[in-house]
Short mmCIF file of C-alpha atoms in Angstrom, two decimals:
data_model
loop_
_atom_site.label_atom_id
_atom_site.label_comp_id
_atom_site.label_asym_id
_atom_site.label_seq_id
_atom_site.Cartn_x
_atom_site.Cartn_y
_atom_site.Cartn_z
CA MET J 1 93.47 75.35 43.42
CA SER J 2 94.68 77.36 40.62
CA GLU J 3 93.91 74.32 38.17
CA SER J 4 90.29 74.24 39.80
CA ALA J 5 89.53 77.79 39.45
CA GLY J 6 90.92 78.12 36.09
CA ALA J 7 88.63 75.95 35.19
CA TYR J 8 85.63 77.49 36.38
CA ILE J 9 86.93 80.80 34.94
CA ARG J 10 86.78 78.98 31.96
CA THR J 11 83.04 77.36 32.24
CA ARG J 12 82.37 80.91 33.47
CA ARG J 13 83.61 82.05 29.40
CA THR J 14 82.31 79.94 27.58
CA SER J 15 79.18 79.56 28.75
CA GLN J 16 78.64 83.55 28.12
CA GLY J 17 80.08 82.66 24.62
CA LEU J 18 83.44 84.89 25.55
CA THR J 19 86.43 84.15 23.45
CA ALA J 20 89.34 84.48 25.44
CA ALA J 21 90.64 86.88 23.68
CA ALA J 22 87.46 89.68 24.44
CA VAL J 23 87.51 88.54 27.98
CA VAL J 24 91.67 90.04 27.94
CA LYS J 25 90.23 92.78 26.45
CA SER J 26 87.84 93.53 28.86
CA VAL J 27 90.54 93.27 31.77
CA GLU J 28 93.05 95.45 29.75
CA ALA J 29 90.45 98.38 29.34
CA ILE J 30 89.78 97.86 33.38
CA THR J 31 93.33 97.67 34.67
CA GLY J 32 94.95 99.34 31.99
CA LYS J 33 97.36 96.75 31.66
CA LYS J 34 98.14 94.91 29.05
CA TRP J 35 97.76 91.41 29.56
CA HIS J 36 98.01 88.23 26.62
CA GLN J 37 95.83 85.52 25.81
CA THR J 38 98.11 82.81 26.88
CA THR J 39 97.93 84.14 29.86
CA LEU J 40 94.19 83.48 29.84
CA THR J 41 94.82 80.12 28.62
CA ARG J 42 97.53 78.97 31.19
CA ILE J 43 95.44 79.94 34.34
CA GLU J 44 92.29 77.78 32.53
CA THR J 45 94.09 75.18 32.17
CA GLY J 46 95.76 75.03 35.39
CA GLN J 47 99.74 75.73 33.71
CA GLN J 48 100.07 78.56 35.53
CA GLY J 49 98.25 79.79 39.56
CA ILE J 50 96.30 82.65 39.91
CA SER J 51 96.52 85.86 41.51
CA LEU J 52 94.03 87.52 43.76
CA ALA J 53 94.52 90.75 42.04
CA GLN J 54 93.39 88.80 38.58
CA ALA J 55 90.42 86.88 40.26
CA VAL J 56 88.82 90.00 40.99
CA VAL J 57 89.46 91.12 37.86
CA LEU J 58 87.99 87.91 36.16
CA SER J 59 85.12 88.01 38.89
CA HIS J 60 84.46 91.19 37.15
CA VAL J 61 84.47 90.85 33.63
CA LEU J 62 82.56 87.75 33.81
CA GLY J 63 80.22 88.35 36.88
CA PHE J 64 81.00 86.44 39.49
CA SER J 65 81.89 86.88 42.85
CA LEU J 66 85.06 84.92 44.65
CA ASP J 67 82.52 83.69 47.10
CA GLU J 68 80.83 81.93 44.27
CA MET J 69 83.93 80.14 42.73
CA VAL J 70 85.04 79.15 46.30
CA ASP J 71 82.01 77.55 47.62
CA SER J 72 81.84 75.93 43.53
CA LEU J 73 84.87 74.71 44.52
CA GLY J 74 83.43 72.99 47.42
CA LEU J 75 86.21 75.04 49.26
CA ASP J 76 85.29 75.38 53.19
CA PRO J 77 88.15 78.37 54.63
CA SER J 78 87.87 79.21 58.08
CA ALA J 79 86.40 82.50 59.39
CA ALA J 80 89.71 83.79 59.77
CA ILE J 81 90.89 82.97 56.44
CA ARG J 82 87.41 84.45 54.66
CA THR J 83 87.36 87.32 56.71
CA ALA J 84 91.12 88.23 55.47
CA ARG J 85 90.46 87.96 52.12
CA LEU J 86 87.33 89.69 51.96
CA ARG J 87 89.75 92.10 53.25
CA GLU J 88 91.78 92.22 50.67
CA ILE J 89 89.22 91.61 47.82
CA GLU J 90 87.25 94.96 49.06
CA THR J 91 89.98 96.66 48.95
CA ALA J 92 90.82 95.50 45.12
CA ILE J 93 87.07 96.48 44.20
CA ALA J 94 88.15 100.35 45.37
CA SER J 95 91.62 100.11 43.65
CA LEU J 96 89.52 98.93 40.44
CA GLN J 97 86.31 101.50 40.94
CA ASP J 98 89.03 104.21 41.61
CA GLU J 99 91.15 103.41 38.12
CA ALA J 100 88.03 102.99 36.19
CA LYS J 101 86.79 106.50 37.99
CA ARG J 102 90.15 108.08 36.54
CA LEU J 103 89.94 106.15 33.07
CA GLU J 104 86.53 107.77 32.52
CA ALA J 105 87.94 111.56 33.31
CA GLN J 106 90.22 110.38 30.56
CA ARG J 107 87.87 110.05 27.65
#
């Protein structure tokens, strides 16, 4: 899935006229962690797999849901897998929201 997911991410980024550097800067602002532009490039070209956490952050930055990405790739996960994935996503989103609140409070 990583190569196709990466191509989807690149398409979303370029269709919005965003550079890889701009996306990386947004990811760093959200996560508070250092990201390298080469990480994004490797994900987009399929040279590196994408973790769920990375997919969640990139979907937030680029404005798509993971379901949209999965659907665009023509994947049809079973209901059990989809339910488990949605739980992980909800947990990750809640964590990102908490982190965003913490960062806002520090300003």
